[in-house]
XYZ file of C-alpha atoms in Angstrom:
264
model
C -1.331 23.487 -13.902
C -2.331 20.459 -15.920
C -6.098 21.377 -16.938
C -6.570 17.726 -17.390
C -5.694 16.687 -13.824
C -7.854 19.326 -12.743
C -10.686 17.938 -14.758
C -10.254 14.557 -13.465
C -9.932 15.808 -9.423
C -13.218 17.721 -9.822
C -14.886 14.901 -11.300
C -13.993 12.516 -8.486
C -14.996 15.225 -5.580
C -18.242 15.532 -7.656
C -18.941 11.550 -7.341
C -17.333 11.022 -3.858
C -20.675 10.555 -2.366
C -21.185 7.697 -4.395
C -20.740 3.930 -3.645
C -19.267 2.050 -5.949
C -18.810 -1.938 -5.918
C -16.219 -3.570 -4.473
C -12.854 -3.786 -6.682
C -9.609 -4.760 -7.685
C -8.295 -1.822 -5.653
C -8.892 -2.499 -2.169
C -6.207 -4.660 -0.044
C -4.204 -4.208 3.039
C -0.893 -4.821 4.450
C -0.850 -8.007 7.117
C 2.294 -8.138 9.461
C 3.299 -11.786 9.069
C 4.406 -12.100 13.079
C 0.702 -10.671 14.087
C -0.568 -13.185 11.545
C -3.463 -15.515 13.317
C -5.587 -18.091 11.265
C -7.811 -16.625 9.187
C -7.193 -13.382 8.979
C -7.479 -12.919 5.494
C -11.007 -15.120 5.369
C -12.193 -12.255 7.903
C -11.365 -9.928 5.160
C -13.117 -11.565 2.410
C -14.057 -8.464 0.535
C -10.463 -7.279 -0.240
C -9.265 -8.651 -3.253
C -5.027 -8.345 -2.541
C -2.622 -8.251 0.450
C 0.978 -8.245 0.842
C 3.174 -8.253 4.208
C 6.261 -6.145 3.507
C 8.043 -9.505 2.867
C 8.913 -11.358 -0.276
C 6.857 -14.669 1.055
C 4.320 -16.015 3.143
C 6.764 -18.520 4.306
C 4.920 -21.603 5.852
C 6.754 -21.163 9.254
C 3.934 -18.776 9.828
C 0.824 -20.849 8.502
C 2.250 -24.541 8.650
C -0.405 -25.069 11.697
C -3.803 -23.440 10.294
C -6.027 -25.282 8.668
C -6.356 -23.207 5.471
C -4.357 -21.631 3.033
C -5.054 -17.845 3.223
C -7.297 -16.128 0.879
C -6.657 -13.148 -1.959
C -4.287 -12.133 -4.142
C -0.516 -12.320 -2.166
C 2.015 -9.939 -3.506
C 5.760 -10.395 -2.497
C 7.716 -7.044 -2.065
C 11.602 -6.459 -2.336
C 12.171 -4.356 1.058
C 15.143 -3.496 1.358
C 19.090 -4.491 -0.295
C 19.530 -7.385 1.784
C 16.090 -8.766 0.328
C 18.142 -8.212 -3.358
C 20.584 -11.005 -2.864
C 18.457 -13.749 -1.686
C 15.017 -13.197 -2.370
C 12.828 -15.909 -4.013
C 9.627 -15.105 -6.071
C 6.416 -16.985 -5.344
C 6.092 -18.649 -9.186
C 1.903 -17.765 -8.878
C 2.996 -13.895 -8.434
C 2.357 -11.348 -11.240
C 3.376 -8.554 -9.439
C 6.542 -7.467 -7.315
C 6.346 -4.042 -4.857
C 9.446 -2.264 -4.505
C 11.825 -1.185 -1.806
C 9.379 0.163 1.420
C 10.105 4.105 1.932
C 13.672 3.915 1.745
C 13.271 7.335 1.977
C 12.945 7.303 5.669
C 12.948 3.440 7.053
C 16.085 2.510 5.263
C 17.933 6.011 4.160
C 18.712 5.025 0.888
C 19.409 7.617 -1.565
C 17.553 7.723 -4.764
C 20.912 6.645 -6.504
C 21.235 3.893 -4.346
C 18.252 2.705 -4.689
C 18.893 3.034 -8.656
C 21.985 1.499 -8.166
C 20.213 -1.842 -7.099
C 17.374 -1.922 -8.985
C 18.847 -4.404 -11.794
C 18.908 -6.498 -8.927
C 14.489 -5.861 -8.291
C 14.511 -6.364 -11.959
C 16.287 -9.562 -12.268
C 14.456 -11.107 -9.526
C 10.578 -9.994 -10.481
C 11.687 -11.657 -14.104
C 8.893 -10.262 -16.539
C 6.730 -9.917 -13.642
C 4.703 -6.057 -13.424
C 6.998 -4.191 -11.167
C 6.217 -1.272 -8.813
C 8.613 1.153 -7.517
C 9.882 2.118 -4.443
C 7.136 3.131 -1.993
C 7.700 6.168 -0.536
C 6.804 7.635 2.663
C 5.497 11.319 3.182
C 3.975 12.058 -0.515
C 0.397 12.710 0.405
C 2.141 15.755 2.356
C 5.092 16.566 0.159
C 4.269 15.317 -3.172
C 6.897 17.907 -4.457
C 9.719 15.885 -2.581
C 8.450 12.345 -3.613
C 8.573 13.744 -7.207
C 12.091 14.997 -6.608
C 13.043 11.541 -4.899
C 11.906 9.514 -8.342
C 13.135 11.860 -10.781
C 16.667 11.661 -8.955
C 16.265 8.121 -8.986
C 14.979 7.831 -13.104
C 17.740 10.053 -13.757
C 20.527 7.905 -12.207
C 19.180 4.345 -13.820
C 17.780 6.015 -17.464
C 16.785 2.104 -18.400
C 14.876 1.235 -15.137
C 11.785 -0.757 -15.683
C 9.217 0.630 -13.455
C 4.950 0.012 -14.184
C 3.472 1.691 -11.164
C 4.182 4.522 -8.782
C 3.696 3.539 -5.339
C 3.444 6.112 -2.218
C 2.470 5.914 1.501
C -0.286 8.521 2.660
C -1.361 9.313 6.371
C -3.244 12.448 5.817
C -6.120 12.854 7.144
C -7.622 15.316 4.139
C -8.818 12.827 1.681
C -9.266 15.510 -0.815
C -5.765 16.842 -0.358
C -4.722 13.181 -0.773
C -6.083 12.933 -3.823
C -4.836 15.938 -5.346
C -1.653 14.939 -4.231
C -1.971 11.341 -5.635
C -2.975 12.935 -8.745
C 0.140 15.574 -9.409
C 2.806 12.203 -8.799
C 0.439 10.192 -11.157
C 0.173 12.856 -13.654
C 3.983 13.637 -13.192
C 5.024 10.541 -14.487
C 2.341 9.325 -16.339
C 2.341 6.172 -14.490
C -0.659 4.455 -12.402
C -0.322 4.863 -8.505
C -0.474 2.137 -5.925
C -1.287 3.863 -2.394
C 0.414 0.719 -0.486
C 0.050 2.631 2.729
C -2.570 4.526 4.196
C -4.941 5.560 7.112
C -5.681 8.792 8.985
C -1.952 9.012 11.422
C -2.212 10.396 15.346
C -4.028 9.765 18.363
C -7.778 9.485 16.735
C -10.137 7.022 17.653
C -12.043 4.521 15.574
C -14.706 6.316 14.653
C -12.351 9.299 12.931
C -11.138 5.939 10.589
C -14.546 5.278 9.978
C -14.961 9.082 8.867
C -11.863 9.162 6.973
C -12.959 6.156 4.976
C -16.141 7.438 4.266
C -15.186 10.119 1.998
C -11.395 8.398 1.314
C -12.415 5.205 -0.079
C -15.091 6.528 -2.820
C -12.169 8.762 -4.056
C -9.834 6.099 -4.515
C -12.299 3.859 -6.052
C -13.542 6.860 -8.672
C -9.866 7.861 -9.408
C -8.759 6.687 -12.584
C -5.397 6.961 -11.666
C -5.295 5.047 -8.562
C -4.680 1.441 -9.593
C -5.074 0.019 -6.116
C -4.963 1.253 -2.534
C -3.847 -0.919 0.931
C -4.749 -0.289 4.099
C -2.154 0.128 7.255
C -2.578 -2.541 8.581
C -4.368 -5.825 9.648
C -3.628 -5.978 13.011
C -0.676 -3.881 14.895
C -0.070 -5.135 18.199
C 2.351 -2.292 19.574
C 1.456 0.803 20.383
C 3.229 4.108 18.671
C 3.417 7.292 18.356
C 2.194 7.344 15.154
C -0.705 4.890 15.835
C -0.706 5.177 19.545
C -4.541 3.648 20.138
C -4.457 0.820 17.465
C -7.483 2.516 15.950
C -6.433 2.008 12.473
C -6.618 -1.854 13.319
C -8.857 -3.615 10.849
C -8.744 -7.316 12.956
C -9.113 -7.186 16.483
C -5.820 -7.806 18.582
C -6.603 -11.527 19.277
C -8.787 -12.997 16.844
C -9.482 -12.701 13.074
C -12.693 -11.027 13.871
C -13.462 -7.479 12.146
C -13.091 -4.180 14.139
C -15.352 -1.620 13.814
C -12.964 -0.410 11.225
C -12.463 -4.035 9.614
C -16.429 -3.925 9.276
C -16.403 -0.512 7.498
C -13.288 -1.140 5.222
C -14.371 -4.593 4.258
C -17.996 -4.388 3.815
C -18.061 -1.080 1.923
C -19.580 -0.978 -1.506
Protein backbone atom coordinates (compact mmCIF):
# COMPACT_ATOMS: atom_id res chain seq x y z
CA UNK A 1 0.00 0.00 0.00
CA UNK A 2 1.38 3.38 -0.95
CA UNK A 3 1.51 5.23 2.61
CA UNK A 4 1.45 8.38 0.66
CA UNK A 5 -1.87 7.78 -1.12
CA UNK A 6 -3.18 6.84 2.07
CA UNK A 7 -2.09 10.10 3.56
CA UNK A 8 -3.58 12.08 0.89
CA UNK A 9 -7.26 9.97 0.94
CA UNK A 10 -7.50 10.62 4.70
CA UNK A 11 -6.79 14.12 4.32
CA UNK A 12 -9.52 14.71 1.76
CA UNK A 13 -12.29 12.57 3.89
CA UNK A 14 -11.07 14.82 6.80
CA UNK A 15 -11.96 18.18 4.71
CA UNK A 16 -14.97 16.76 2.72
CA UNK A 17 -17.29 18.79 4.74
CA UNK A 18 -15.76 21.75 3.54
CA UNK A 19 -16.76 24.14 0.67
CA UNK A 20 -14.37 25.22 -1.36
CA UNK A 21 -14.70 27.95 -4.29
CA UNK A 22 -15.61 27.26 -7.47
CA UNK A 23 -12.67 25.90 -9.87
CA UNK A 24 -10.99 24.90 -12.81
CA UNK A 25 -12.31 21.39 -12.16
CA UNK A 26 -15.88 21.43 -12.59
CA UNK A 27 -17.48 20.92 -16.27
CA UNK A 28 -19.90 18.62 -17.87
CA UNK A 29 -20.49 16.73 -20.94
CA UNK A 30 -23.38 18.47 -23.37
CA UNK A 31 -24.86 16.09 -26.12
CA UNK A 32 -24.61 18.33 -29.18
CA UNK A 33 -28.23 16.93 -30.72
CA UNK A 34 -29.98 17.87 -27.14
CA UNK A 35 -28.11 21.15 -27.49
CA UNK A 36 -30.78 24.25 -27.04
CA UNK A 37 -29.60 27.99 -26.85
CA UNK A 38 -28.01 28.73 -23.96
CA UNK A 39 -27.32 25.95 -22.30
CA UNK A 40 -23.99 26.61 -21.35
CA UNK A 41 -24.98 30.45 -20.10
CA UNK A 42 -27.42 28.40 -17.68
CA UNK A 43 -24.33 26.80 -16.45
CA UNK A 44 -22.29 29.76 -15.84
CA UNK A 45 -20.40 28.44 -12.89
CA UNK A 46 -18.63 25.54 -14.74
CA UNK A 47 -15.57 26.57 -16.14
CA UNK A 48 -15.16 23.59 -19.23
CA UNK A 49 -17.43 21.34 -21.35
CA UNK A 50 -16.91 19.04 -24.11
CA UNK A 51 -19.60 16.91 -26.19
CA UNK A 52 -17.93 13.60 -27.06
CA UNK A 53 -17.22 15.21 -30.49
CA UNK A 54 -14.16 16.83 -31.95
CA UNK A 55 -16.30 20.27 -32.71
CA UNK A 56 -19.09 22.33 -31.93
CA UNK A 57 -19.86 22.46 -35.54
CA UNK A 58 -22.13 25.54 -36.34
CA UNK A 59 -24.90 23.27 -37.86
CA UNK A 60 -25.91 23.05 -34.27
CA UNK A 61 -25.62 26.83 -33.10
CA UNK A 62 -25.79 28.72 -36.58
CA UNK A 63 -29.45 30.00 -35.31
CA UNK A 64 -28.78 31.17 -31.52
CA UNK A 65 -27.96 34.31 -30.83
CA UNK A 66 -24.75 33.71 -28.84
CA UNK A 67 -21.74 31.89 -29.02
CA UNK A 68 -21.70 29.40 -26.07
CA UNK A 69 -19.83 30.03 -22.98
CA UNK A 70 -16.63 28.07 -21.18
CA UNK A 71 -13.83 26.39 -22.03
CA UNK A 72 -14.81 23.76 -25.24
CA UNK A 73 -12.64 20.74 -25.43
CA UNK A 74 -12.72 18.56 -28.67
CA UNK A 75 -12.29 14.73 -28.03
CA UNK A 76 -11.00 11.99 -30.55
CA UNK A 77 -13.91 9.24 -30.04
CA UNK A 78 -13.36 6.70 -31.76
CA UNK A 79 -10.88 5.45 -35.17
CA UNK A 80 -13.08 6.87 -37.63
CA UNK A 81 -12.68 10.36 -35.75
CA UNK A 82 -8.56 9.57 -36.47
CA UNK A 83 -8.71 10.08 -40.18
CA UNK A 84 -10.66 13.17 -40.50
CA UNK A 85 -10.81 15.01 -37.47
CA UNK A 86 -10.06 18.79 -37.37
CA UNK A 87 -8.80 20.62 -34.18
CA UNK A 88 -10.50 23.82 -33.07
CA UNK A 89 -7.05 26.20 -33.41
CA UNK A 90 -8.31 28.01 -29.73
CA UNK A 91 -8.06 24.31 -28.11
CA UNK A 92 -5.25 23.45 -25.63
CA UNK A 93 -6.44 20.28 -24.81
CA UNK A 94 -7.58 17.03 -26.76
CA UNK A 95 -9.64 13.96 -24.71
CA UNK A 96 -9.02 10.65 -25.94
CA UNK A 97 -10.91 7.74 -27.37
CA UNK A 98 -14.49 7.43 -25.07
CA UNK A 99 -14.39 3.89 -23.13
CA UNK A 100 -13.33 1.90 -25.91
CA UNK A 101 -13.30 -0.49 -23.43
CA UNK A 102 -16.94 -1.16 -23.67
CA UNK A 103 -18.67 1.43 -26.35
CA UNK A 104 -16.26 0.65 -29.08
CA UNK A 105 -14.37 -2.85 -28.07
CA UNK A 106 -11.13 -1.80 -28.88
CA UNK A 107 -8.33 -3.59 -27.42
CA UNK A 108 -5.70 -1.78 -25.55
CA UNK A 109 -3.30 -2.59 -28.56
CA UNK A 110 -5.58 -1.22 -30.85
CA UNK A 111 -6.12 1.57 -29.33
CA UNK A 112 -2.11 1.89 -29.10
CA UNK A 113 -1.96 1.05 -32.48
CA UNK A 114 -3.78 4.39 -33.44
CA UNK A 115 -2.68 6.64 -31.12
CA UNK A 116 0.13 8.29 -33.48
CA UNK A 117 -2.83 9.15 -35.24
CA UNK A 118 -4.48 11.21 -31.58
CA UNK A 119 -1.00 12.45 -31.46
CA UNK A 120 -0.59 13.86 -34.82
CA UNK A 121 -3.85 15.49 -34.79
CA UNK A 122 -3.78 17.24 -31.03
CA UNK A 123 -0.19 18.69 -32.49
CA UNK A 124 1.60 19.92 -29.17
CA UNK A 125 -1.70 20.28 -27.69
CA UNK A 126 -2.01 18.54 -23.70
CA UNK A 127 -3.42 15.20 -24.50
CA UNK A 128 -5.58 12.90 -22.32
CA UNK A 129 -5.97 9.30 -22.72
CA UNK A 130 -8.51 7.06 -23.44
CA UNK A 131 -11.45 7.37 -21.03
CA UNK A 132 -12.40 4.39 -19.68
CA UNK A 133 -15.55 3.05 -18.46
CA UNK A 134 -16.00 0.94 -15.16
CA UNK A 135 -12.74 2.20 -13.07
CA UNK A 136 -14.46 3.66 -10.07
CA UNK A 137 -15.58 -0.17 -9.66
CA UNK A 138 -12.64 -2.05 -11.08
CA UNK A 139 -9.77 0.19 -10.85
CA UNK A 140 -7.61 -3.06 -10.99
CA UNK A 141 -8.92 -3.70 -14.66
CA UNK A 142 -8.61 0.00 -15.86
CA UNK A 143 -4.97 -0.27 -14.59
CA UNK A 144 -4.54 -3.51 -16.51
CA UNK A 145 -6.30 -1.88 -19.67
CA UNK A 146 -3.49 1.17 -19.69
CA UNK A 147 -0.59 -0.77 -18.79
CA UNK A 148 -1.48 -3.21 -21.81
CA UNK A 149 -1.92 -0.28 -23.79
CA UNK A 150 1.69 1.71 -22.49
CA UNK A 151 3.24 -1.49 -23.05
CA UNK A 152 2.23 -1.94 -26.73
CA UNK A 153 3.07 1.96 -27.82
CA UNK A 154 6.40 2.42 -25.23
CA UNK A 155 6.65 6.21 -26.89
CA UNK A 156 2.94 7.25 -26.42
CA UNK A 157 2.48 10.77 -25.32
CA UNK A 158 -0.16 10.75 -22.77
CA UNK A 159 -0.59 13.99 -19.86
CA UNK A 160 -3.69 12.90 -18.05
CA UNK A 161 -5.52 9.75 -17.05
CA UNK A 162 -9.05 9.96 -17.76
CA UNK A 163 -11.85 7.42 -16.30
CA UNK A 164 -15.70 7.27 -16.16
CA UNK A 165 -17.23 6.70 -12.55
CA UNK A 166 -20.99 5.87 -11.70
CA UNK A 167 -20.60 4.78 -8.18
CA UNK A 168 -22.56 5.90 -5.92
CA UNK A 169 -19.79 5.68 -2.82
CA UNK A 170 -17.98 8.88 -3.22
CA UNK A 171 -15.41 7.72 -0.83
CA UNK A 172 -14.84 4.47 -2.67
CA UNK A 173 -14.56 6.71 -5.77
CA UNK A 174 -11.99 8.45 -4.52
CA UNK A 175 -9.90 5.79 -3.32
CA UNK A 176 -10.28 4.34 -6.50
CA UNK A 177 -9.38 7.59 -8.41
CA UNK A 178 -6.47 7.74 -6.23
CA UNK A 179 -4.78 4.01 -6.79
CA UNK A 180 -5.05 4.79 -11.05
CA UNK A 181 -3.58 8.31 -10.27
CA UNK A 182 -0.96 7.06 -8.03
CA UNK A 183 -0.37 4.04 -10.45
CA UNK A 184 0.81 6.06 -13.08
CA UNK A 185 1.80 9.05 -11.61
CA UNK A 186 -0.31 10.99 -13.88
CA UNK A 187 -3.25 13.62 -12.99
CA UNK A 188 -6.87 12.17 -13.48
CA UNK A 189 -9.68 13.70 -15.45
CA UNK A 190 -13.10 12.05 -14.17
CA UNK A 191 -14.84 12.93 -17.72
CA UNK A 192 -17.83 10.93 -16.62
CA UNK A 193 -19.70 10.75 -13.60
CA UNK A 194 -22.99 10.71 -11.52
CA UNK A 195 -24.64 8.27 -9.11
CA UNK A 196 -26.03 5.24 -12.08
CA UNK A 197 -29.73 3.41 -11.49
CA UNK A 198 -33.16 4.27 -10.91
CA UNK A 199 -32.56 7.16 -8.06
CA UNK A 200 -34.29 10.24 -8.00
CA UNK A 201 -33.02 13.79 -7.92
CA UNK A 202 -32.62 14.27 -4.63
CA UNK A 203 -30.06 11.00 -4.26
CA UNK A 204 -27.85 13.36 -7.05
CA UNK A 205 -28.18 16.08 -4.84
CA UNK A 206 -26.82 13.73 -1.93
CA UNK A 207 -24.22 12.24 -3.97
CA UNK A 208 -22.88 15.65 -4.83
CA UNK A 209 -22.86 16.79 -1.52
CA UNK A 210 -20.16 14.73 -0.22
CA UNK A 211 -18.73 13.89 -4.10
CA UNK A 212 -17.98 17.25 -5.22
CA UNK A 213 -15.87 18.54 -2.00
CA UNK A 214 -13.72 15.37 -2.60
CA UNK A 215 -12.97 16.07 -6.02
CA UNK A 216 -12.34 19.63 -5.42
CA UNK A 217 -9.82 18.75 -2.22
CA UNK A 218 -8.08 15.93 -4.24
CA UNK A 219 -4.87 16.91 -5.43
CA UNK A 220 -4.89 14.43 -7.90
CA UNK A 221 -8.05 15.07 -9.61
CA UNK A 222 -7.27 17.67 -12.27
CA UNK A 223 -10.87 18.15 -13.33
CA UNK A 224 -14.16 16.29 -13.07
CA UNK A 225 -17.44 16.42 -15.75
CA UNK A 226 -20.65 15.74 -15.07
CA UNK A 227 -22.99 13.08 -17.15
CA UNK A 228 -24.65 15.04 -18.72
CA UNK A 229 -26.47 18.36 -19.63
CA UNK A 230 -29.54 17.22 -20.71
CA UNK A 231 -30.39 13.38 -21.81
CA UNK A 232 -33.55 13.17 -23.50
CA UNK A 233 -33.97 9.21 -23.66
CA UNK A 234 -34.66 7.22 -21.08
CA UNK A 235 -32.22 4.06 -20.07
CA UNK A 236 -31.54 1.61 -18.11
CA UNK A 237 -28.76 3.08 -16.75
CA UNK A 238 -30.40 6.54 -16.24
CA UNK A 239 -33.94 5.44 -16.52
CA UNK A 240 -35.63 8.78 -14.70
CA UNK A 241 -33.33 11.51 -16.26
CA UNK A 242 -32.45 12.44 -12.69
CA UNK A 243 -28.89 13.02 -13.37
CA UNK A 244 -30.15 15.85 -15.83
CA UNK A 245 -28.52 19.13 -14.98
CA UNK A 246 -30.90 21.36 -17.72
CA UNK A 247 -34.38 20.64 -17.80
CA UNK A 248 -35.64 18.60 -20.95
CA UNK A 249 -36.89 21.72 -22.85
CA UNK A 250 -35.25 24.74 -21.85
CA UNK A 251 -31.76 25.85 -20.66
CA UNK A 252 -33.16 26.35 -17.26
CA UNK A 253 -31.32 24.55 -14.17
CA UNK A 254 -32.81 21.35 -12.57
CA UNK A 255 -32.79 20.87 -9.17
CA UNK A 256 -29.58 19.12 -9.86
CA UNK A 257 -28.28 21.94 -12.38
CA UNK A 258 -28.94 24.36 -9.28
CA UNK A 259 -26.86 22.19 -6.87
CA UNK A 260 -23.96 21.31 -9.33
CA UNK A 261 -23.66 24.81 -10.63
CA UNK A 262 -24.12 26.97 -7.71
CA UNK A 263 -21.97 24.96 -5.28
CA UNK A 264 -19.04 26.64 -3.64
Amino acid sequence: MNLAFVAQVVLVLLVCEQRVDSSYKRGFGMYYNYYECGDTYALNNTYWWYNWHYNFTKDVTYHCPRRTRGEYLPMIANEADTLDAEIPPESKYVLGFNEPNEADHMSPEWCAELWPRVEKIAGGRILVSPALAACDIYPDMCIDWYERFFKACPGCRVDKIAVHGYHCVPYELLQSLGKISSHFNRPIWLTEFACHGNVSSQDQINFMNIALPLLEQASFVERYAWFSQRNKQATTFMPNFSSNLLNLKSPTLTSVGLFYNDYK
